[in-house]
CSV table of C-alpha atoms and ligand atoms in Angstrom, one decimal:
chain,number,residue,atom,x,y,z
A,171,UNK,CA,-26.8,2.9,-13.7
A,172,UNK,CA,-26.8,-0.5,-14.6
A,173,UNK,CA,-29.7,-3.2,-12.3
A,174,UNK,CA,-27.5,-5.5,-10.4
A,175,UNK,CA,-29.1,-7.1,-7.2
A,176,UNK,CA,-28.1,-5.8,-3.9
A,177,UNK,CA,-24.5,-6.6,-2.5
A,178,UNK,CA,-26.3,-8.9,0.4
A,179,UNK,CA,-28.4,-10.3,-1.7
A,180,UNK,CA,-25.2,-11.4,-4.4
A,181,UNK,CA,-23.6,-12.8,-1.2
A,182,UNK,CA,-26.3,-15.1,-0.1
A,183,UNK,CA,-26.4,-16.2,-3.2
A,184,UNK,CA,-23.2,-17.2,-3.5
A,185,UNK,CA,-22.6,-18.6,-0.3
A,186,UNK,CA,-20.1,-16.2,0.4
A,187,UNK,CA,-19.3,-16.5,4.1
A,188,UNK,CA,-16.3,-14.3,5.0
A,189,UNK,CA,-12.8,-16.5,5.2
A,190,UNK,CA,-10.6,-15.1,7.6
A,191,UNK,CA,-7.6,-16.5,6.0
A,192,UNK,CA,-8.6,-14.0,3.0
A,193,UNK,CA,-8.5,-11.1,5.1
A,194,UNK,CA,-12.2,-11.3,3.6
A,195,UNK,CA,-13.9,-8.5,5.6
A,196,UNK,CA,-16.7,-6.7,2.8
A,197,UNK,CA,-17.3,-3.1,2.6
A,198,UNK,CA,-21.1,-2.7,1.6
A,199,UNK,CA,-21.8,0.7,2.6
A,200,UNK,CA,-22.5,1.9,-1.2
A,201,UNK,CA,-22.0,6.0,0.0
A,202,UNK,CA,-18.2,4.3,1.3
A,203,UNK,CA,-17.4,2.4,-1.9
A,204,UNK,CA,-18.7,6.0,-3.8
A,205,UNK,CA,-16.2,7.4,-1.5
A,206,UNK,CA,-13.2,6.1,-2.3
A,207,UNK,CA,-13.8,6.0,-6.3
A,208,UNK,CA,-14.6,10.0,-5.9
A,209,UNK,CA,-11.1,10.0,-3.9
A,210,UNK,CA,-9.1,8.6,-7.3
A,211,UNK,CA,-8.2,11.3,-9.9
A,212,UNK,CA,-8.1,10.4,-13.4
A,213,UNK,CA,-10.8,7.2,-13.5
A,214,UNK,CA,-12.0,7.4,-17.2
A,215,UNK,CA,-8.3,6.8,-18.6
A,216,UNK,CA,-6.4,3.8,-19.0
A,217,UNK,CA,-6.7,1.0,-16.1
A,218,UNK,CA,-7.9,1.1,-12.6
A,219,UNK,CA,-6.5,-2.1,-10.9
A,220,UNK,CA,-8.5,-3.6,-7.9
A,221,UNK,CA,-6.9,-6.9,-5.7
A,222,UNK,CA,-9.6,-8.6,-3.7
A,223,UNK,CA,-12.8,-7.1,-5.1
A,224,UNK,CA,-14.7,-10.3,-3.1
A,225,UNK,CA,-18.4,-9.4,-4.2
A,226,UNK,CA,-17.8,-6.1,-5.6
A,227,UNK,CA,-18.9,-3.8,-4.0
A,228,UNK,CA,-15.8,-1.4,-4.9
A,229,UNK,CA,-15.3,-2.5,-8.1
A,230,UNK,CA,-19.0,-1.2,-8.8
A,231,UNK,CA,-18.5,1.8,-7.3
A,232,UNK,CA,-14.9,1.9,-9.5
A,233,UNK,CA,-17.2,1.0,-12.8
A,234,UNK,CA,-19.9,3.3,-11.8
A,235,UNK,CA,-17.4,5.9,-11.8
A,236,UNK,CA,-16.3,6.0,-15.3
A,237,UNK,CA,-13.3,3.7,-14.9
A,238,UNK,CA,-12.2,0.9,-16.6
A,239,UNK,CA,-11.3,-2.3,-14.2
A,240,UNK,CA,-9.0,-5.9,-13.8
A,241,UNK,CA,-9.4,-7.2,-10.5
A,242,UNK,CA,-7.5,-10.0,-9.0
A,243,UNK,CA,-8.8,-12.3,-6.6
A,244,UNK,CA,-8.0,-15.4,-5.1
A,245,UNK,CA,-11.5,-16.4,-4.5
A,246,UNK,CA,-12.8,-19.0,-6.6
A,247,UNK,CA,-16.3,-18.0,-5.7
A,248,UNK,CA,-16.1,-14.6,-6.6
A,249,UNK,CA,-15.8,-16.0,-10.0
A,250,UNK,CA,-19.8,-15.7,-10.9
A,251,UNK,CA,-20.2,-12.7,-8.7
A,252,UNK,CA,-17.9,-11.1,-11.1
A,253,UNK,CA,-19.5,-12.4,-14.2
A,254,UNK,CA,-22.5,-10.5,-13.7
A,255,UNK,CA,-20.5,-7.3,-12.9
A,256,UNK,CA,-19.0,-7.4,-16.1
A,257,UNK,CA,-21.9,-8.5,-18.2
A,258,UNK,CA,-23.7,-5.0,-16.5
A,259,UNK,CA,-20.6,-2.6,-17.7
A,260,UNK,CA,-19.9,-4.4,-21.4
A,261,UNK,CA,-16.2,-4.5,-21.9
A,262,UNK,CA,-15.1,-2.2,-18.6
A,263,UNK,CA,-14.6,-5.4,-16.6
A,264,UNK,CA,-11.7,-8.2,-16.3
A,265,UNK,CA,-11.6,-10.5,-13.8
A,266,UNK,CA,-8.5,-12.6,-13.5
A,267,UNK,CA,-8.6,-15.1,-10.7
A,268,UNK,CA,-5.4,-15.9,-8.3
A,269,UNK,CA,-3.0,-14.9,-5.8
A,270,UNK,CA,-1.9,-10.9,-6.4
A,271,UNK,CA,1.1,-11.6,-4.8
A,272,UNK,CA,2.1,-13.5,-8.1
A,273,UNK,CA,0.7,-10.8,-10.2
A,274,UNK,CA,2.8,-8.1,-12.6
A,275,UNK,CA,0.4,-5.5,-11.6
A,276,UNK,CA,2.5,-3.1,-13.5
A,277,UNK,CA,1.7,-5.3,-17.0
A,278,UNK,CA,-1.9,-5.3,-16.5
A,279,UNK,CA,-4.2,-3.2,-18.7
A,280,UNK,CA,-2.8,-0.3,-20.3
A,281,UNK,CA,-1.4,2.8,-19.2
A,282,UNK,CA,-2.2,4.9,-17.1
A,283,UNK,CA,-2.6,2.8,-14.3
A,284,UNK,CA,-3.9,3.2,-10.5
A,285,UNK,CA,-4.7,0.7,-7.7
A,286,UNK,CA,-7.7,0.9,-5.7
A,287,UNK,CA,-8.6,-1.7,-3.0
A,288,UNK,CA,-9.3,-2.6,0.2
A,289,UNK,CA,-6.8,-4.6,0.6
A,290,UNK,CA,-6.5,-7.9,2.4
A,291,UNK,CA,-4.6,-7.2,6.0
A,292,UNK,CA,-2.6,-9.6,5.9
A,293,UNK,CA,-1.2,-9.3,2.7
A,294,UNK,CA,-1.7,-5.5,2.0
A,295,UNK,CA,2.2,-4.5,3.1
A,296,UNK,CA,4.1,-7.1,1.4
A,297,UNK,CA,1.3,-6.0,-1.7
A,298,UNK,CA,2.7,-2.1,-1.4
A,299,UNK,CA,6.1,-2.7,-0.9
A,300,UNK,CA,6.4,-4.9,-4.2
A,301,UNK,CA,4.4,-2.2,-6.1
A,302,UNK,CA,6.8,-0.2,-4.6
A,303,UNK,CA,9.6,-0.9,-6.7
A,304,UNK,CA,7.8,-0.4,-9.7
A,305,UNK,CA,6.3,2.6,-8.4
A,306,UNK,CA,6.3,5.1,-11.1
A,307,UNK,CA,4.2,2.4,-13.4
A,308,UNK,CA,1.3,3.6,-11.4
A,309,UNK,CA,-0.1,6.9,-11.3
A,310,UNK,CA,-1.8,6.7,-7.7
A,311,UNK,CA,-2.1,4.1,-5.2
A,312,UNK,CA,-5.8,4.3,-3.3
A,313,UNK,CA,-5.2,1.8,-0.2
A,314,UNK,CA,-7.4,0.9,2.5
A,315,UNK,CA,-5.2,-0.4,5.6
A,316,UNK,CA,-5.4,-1.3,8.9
A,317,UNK,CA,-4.8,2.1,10.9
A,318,UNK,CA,-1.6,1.3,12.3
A,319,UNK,CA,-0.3,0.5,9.1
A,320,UNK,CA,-1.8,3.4,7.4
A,321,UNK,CA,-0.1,5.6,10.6
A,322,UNK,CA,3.2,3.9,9.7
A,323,UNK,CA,2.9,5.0,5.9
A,324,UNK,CA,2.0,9.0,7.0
A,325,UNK,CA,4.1,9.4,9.7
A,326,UNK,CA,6.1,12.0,10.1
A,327,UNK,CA,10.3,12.0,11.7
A,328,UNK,CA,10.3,12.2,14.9
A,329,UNK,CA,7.1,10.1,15.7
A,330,UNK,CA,7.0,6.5,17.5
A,331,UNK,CA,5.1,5.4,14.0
A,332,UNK,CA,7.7,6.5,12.1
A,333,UNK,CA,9.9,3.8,10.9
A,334,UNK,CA,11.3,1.8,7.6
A,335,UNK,CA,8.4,1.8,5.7
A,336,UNK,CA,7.2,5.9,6.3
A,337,UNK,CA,10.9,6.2,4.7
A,338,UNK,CA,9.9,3.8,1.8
A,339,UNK,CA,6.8,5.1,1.4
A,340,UNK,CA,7.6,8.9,1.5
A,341,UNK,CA,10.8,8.6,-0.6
A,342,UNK,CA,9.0,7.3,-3.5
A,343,UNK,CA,5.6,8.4,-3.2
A,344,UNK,CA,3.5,11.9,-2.1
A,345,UNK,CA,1.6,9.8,1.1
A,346,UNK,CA,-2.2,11.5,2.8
A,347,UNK,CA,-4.5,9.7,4.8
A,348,UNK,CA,-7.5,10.5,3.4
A,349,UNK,CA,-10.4,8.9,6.0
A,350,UNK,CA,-11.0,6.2,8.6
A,351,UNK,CA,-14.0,3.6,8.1
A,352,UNK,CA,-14.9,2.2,11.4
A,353,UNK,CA,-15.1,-1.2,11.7
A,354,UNK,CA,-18.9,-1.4,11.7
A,355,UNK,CA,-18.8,-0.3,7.9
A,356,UNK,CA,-17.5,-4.1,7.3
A,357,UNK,CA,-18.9,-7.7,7.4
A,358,UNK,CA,-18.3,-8.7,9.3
A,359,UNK,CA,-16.5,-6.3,11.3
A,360,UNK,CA,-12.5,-6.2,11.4
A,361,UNK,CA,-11.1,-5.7,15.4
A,362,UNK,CA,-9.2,-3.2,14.0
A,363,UNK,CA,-9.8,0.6,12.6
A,364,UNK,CA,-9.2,1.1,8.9
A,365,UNK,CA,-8.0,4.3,7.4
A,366,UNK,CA,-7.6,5.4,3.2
A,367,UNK,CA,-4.5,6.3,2.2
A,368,UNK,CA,-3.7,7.9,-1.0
A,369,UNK,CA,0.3,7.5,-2.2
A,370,UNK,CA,1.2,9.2,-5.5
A,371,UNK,CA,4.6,8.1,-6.9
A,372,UNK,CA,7.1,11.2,-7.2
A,373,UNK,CA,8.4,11.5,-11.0
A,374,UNK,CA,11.8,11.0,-9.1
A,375,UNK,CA,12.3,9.8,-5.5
A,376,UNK,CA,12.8,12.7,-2.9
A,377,UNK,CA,16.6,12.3,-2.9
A,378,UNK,CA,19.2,10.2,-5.1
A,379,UNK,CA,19.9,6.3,-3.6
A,380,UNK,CA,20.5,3.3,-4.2
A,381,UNK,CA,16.8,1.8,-3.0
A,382,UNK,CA,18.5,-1.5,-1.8
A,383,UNK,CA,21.3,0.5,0.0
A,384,UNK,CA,18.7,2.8,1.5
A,385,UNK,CA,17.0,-0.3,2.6
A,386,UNK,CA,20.1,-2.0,4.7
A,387,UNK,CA,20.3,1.6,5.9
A,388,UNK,CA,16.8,2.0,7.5
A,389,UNK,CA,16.8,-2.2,8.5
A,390,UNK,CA,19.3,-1.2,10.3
A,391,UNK,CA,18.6,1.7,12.0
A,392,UNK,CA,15.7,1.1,13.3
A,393,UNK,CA,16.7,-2.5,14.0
A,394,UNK,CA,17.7,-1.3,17.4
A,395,UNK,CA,15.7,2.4,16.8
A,396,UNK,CA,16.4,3.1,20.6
A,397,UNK,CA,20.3,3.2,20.2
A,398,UNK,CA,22.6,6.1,18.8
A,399,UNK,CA,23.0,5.9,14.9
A,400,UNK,CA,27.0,5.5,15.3
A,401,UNK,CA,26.2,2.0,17.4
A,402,UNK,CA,23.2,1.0,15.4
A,403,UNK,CA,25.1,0.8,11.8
A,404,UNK,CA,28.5,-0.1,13.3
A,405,UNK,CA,27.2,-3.2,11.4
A,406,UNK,CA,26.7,-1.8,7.7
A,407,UNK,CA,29.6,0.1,7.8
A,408,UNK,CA,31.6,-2.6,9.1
A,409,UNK,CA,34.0,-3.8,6.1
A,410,UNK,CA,33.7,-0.2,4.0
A,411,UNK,CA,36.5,2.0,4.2
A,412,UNK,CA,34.6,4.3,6.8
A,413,UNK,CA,34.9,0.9,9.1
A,414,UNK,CA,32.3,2.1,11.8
A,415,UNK,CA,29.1,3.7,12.5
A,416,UNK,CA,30.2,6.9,13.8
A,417,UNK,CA,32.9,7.8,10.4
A,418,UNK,CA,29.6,6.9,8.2
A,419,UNK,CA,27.3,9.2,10.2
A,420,UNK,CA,30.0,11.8,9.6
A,421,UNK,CA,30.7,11.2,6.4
A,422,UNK,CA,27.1,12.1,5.5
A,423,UNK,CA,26.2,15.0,7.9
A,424,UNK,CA,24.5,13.2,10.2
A,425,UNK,CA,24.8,13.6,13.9
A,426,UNK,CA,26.2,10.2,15.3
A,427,UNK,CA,24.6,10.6,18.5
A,428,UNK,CA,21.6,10.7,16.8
A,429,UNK,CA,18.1,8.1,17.1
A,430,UNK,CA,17.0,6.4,13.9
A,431,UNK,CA,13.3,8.2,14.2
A,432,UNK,CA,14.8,11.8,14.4
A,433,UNK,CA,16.3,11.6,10.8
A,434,UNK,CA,14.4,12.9,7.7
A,435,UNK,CA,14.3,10.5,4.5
A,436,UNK,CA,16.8,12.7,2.7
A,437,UNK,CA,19.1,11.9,5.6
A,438,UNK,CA,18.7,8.6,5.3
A,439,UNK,CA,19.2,8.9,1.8
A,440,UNK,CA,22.6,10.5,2.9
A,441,UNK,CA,23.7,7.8,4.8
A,442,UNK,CA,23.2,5.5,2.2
A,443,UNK,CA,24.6,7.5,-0.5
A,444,UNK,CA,27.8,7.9,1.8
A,445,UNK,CA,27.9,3.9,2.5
A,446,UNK,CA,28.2,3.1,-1.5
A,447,UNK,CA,30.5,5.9,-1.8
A,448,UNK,CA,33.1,4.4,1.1
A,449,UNK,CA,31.8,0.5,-0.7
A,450,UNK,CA,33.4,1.9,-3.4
B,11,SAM,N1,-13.0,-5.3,-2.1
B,11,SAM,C1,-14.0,-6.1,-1.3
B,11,SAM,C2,-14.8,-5.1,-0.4
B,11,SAM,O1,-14.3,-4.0,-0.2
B,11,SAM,O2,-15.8,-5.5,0.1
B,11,SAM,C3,-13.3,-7.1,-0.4
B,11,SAM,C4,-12.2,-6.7,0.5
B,11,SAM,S1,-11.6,-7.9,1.6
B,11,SAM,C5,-10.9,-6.9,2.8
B,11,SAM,C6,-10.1,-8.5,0.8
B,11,SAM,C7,-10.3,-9.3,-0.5
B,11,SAM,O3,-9.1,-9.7,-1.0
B,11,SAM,C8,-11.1,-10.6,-0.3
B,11,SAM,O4,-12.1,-10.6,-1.4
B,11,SAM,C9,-10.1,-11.7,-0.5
B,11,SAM,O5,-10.7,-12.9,-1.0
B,11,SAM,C10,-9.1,-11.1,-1.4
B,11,SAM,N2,-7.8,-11.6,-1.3
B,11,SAM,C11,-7.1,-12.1,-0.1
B,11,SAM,N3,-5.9,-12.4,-0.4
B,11,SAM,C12,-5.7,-12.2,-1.7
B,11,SAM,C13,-4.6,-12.4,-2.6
B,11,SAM,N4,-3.4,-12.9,-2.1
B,11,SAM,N5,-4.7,-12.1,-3.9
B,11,SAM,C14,-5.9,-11.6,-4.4
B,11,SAM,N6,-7.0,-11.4,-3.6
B,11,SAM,C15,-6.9,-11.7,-2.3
């Protein structure tokens, strides 16, 4: 194992106080960052993709274990931290600096790819959701969220978390929680629990659908999750030639009378199916 100076010692250093507007909260608990690389199937091949390594504490954990890293990150004064990463694991590390939300992650590296990161809160959704439509580019996704978030992704129908993005998430991708990190683990500290969650994309989504369909679908359905499905798309169906919410509930097998959170994602994917089919 390579000699690099200890994570606190890198941060003093560099002057590193957390930025809130980075979502910067650091994870230096070295048996945590071992954690989640252990959690990653398949390290030693092609590229493991980290957004937001801040001082590295991940990405050495990543290196240590065999893989083969580009991080993104937005912090300028990451930049040396980095540097002397990559100079302790010749050739294993690129660092590109800027925002990830302007980043083909899909481009980067070579295949296969993975993400693994602790993601920035207030960035991490919109991050998933755009990986998300590129999804089978990536072999796993290894995501640290805030809980709720992470709850939203998992849950199952029928649950007060479940909602668009469960459907997203679950139609493309296998989805497990793998293990909550309280905040303490951080510096400094988040006010909110974390939790890992692992999402490997299916080789073909759970059920045929048009993705942007599906999308209108679930907007909205659970737009107004407490009302029946027959009043809650009376607006999406509106100008097909099933004209209202309860012919397109029909027309796909669904009860009308139903609530948006009782229906599985292959329902969903009915209902969409059905609305291109009466779009024509
Ligand atoms: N991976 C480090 C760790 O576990 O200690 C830091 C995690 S911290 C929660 C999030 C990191 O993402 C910070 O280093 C922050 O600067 C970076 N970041 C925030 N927004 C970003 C963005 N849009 N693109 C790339 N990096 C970003």
């Amino acid at each position: 194992m390579p000699e690099l100076p200890p994570l606190r010692d890198v941060i003093a250093r560099a002057g590193l106080l957390a930025d809130k507007r980075l979502g910067q909260h650091f994870l230096l608990d070295l048996n945590l960052t071992g954690r989640i690389a252990r959690s990653v199937a398949n390290l030693s091949h092609g590229t493991t993709i980290e957004i937001g390594p801040g001082p590295g504490g991940l990405t050495r954990a990543l290196l240590e274990a065999g893989a083969t890293v580009v991080t993104v990150e937005k912090d300028p004064r990451c930049r040396a931290i980095l540097a002397e990463i990559a100079e302790a694991y010749p050739g294993r590390l690129t660092s590109l600096e800027g925002d990830a939300l302007s980043v083909d992650a899909g481009a980067l590296g070579t295949a296969p790819r993975r993400i693994v990161s602790n993601l920035p809160y207030n960035v991490g959704t919109e991050l998933l959701i755009r990986w998300l439509e590129n999804a089978t580019a990536f072999e796993s996704f290894t995501l640290m969220f805030q809980t709720e978030v992470a709850m939203r992704l998992t849950a199952p129908a029928d649950t007060g978390a479940y909602g668009r993005l469960s459907v997203l998430a679950q139609w493309l991708c296998d989805v497990n929680p793998l293990f909550h990190i309280n905040p303490k683990a951080f510096t400094p500290p988040p006010l909110v629990q974390s939790t890992v969650v692992q999402l490997v994309p299916r080789k073909e989504p759970l059920a045929p659908a048009r993705r942007e369909t599906l999308e209108r679908v679930t907007a909205a359905a659970f737009g107004q999750r407490r009302k029946m499905l027959r009043q809650s798309l009376m607006a999406v169906a509106a100008g097909t030639a099933l004209a209202d919410g309860e012919r397109l509930c029909r027309a796909a097998g669904v009860e009308p009378t139903a609530r948006a959170e009782t229906l599985s994602v292959r329902q969903f994917c009915a209902i969409a199916n059905a609305l291109d089919m009466a779009k024509g």
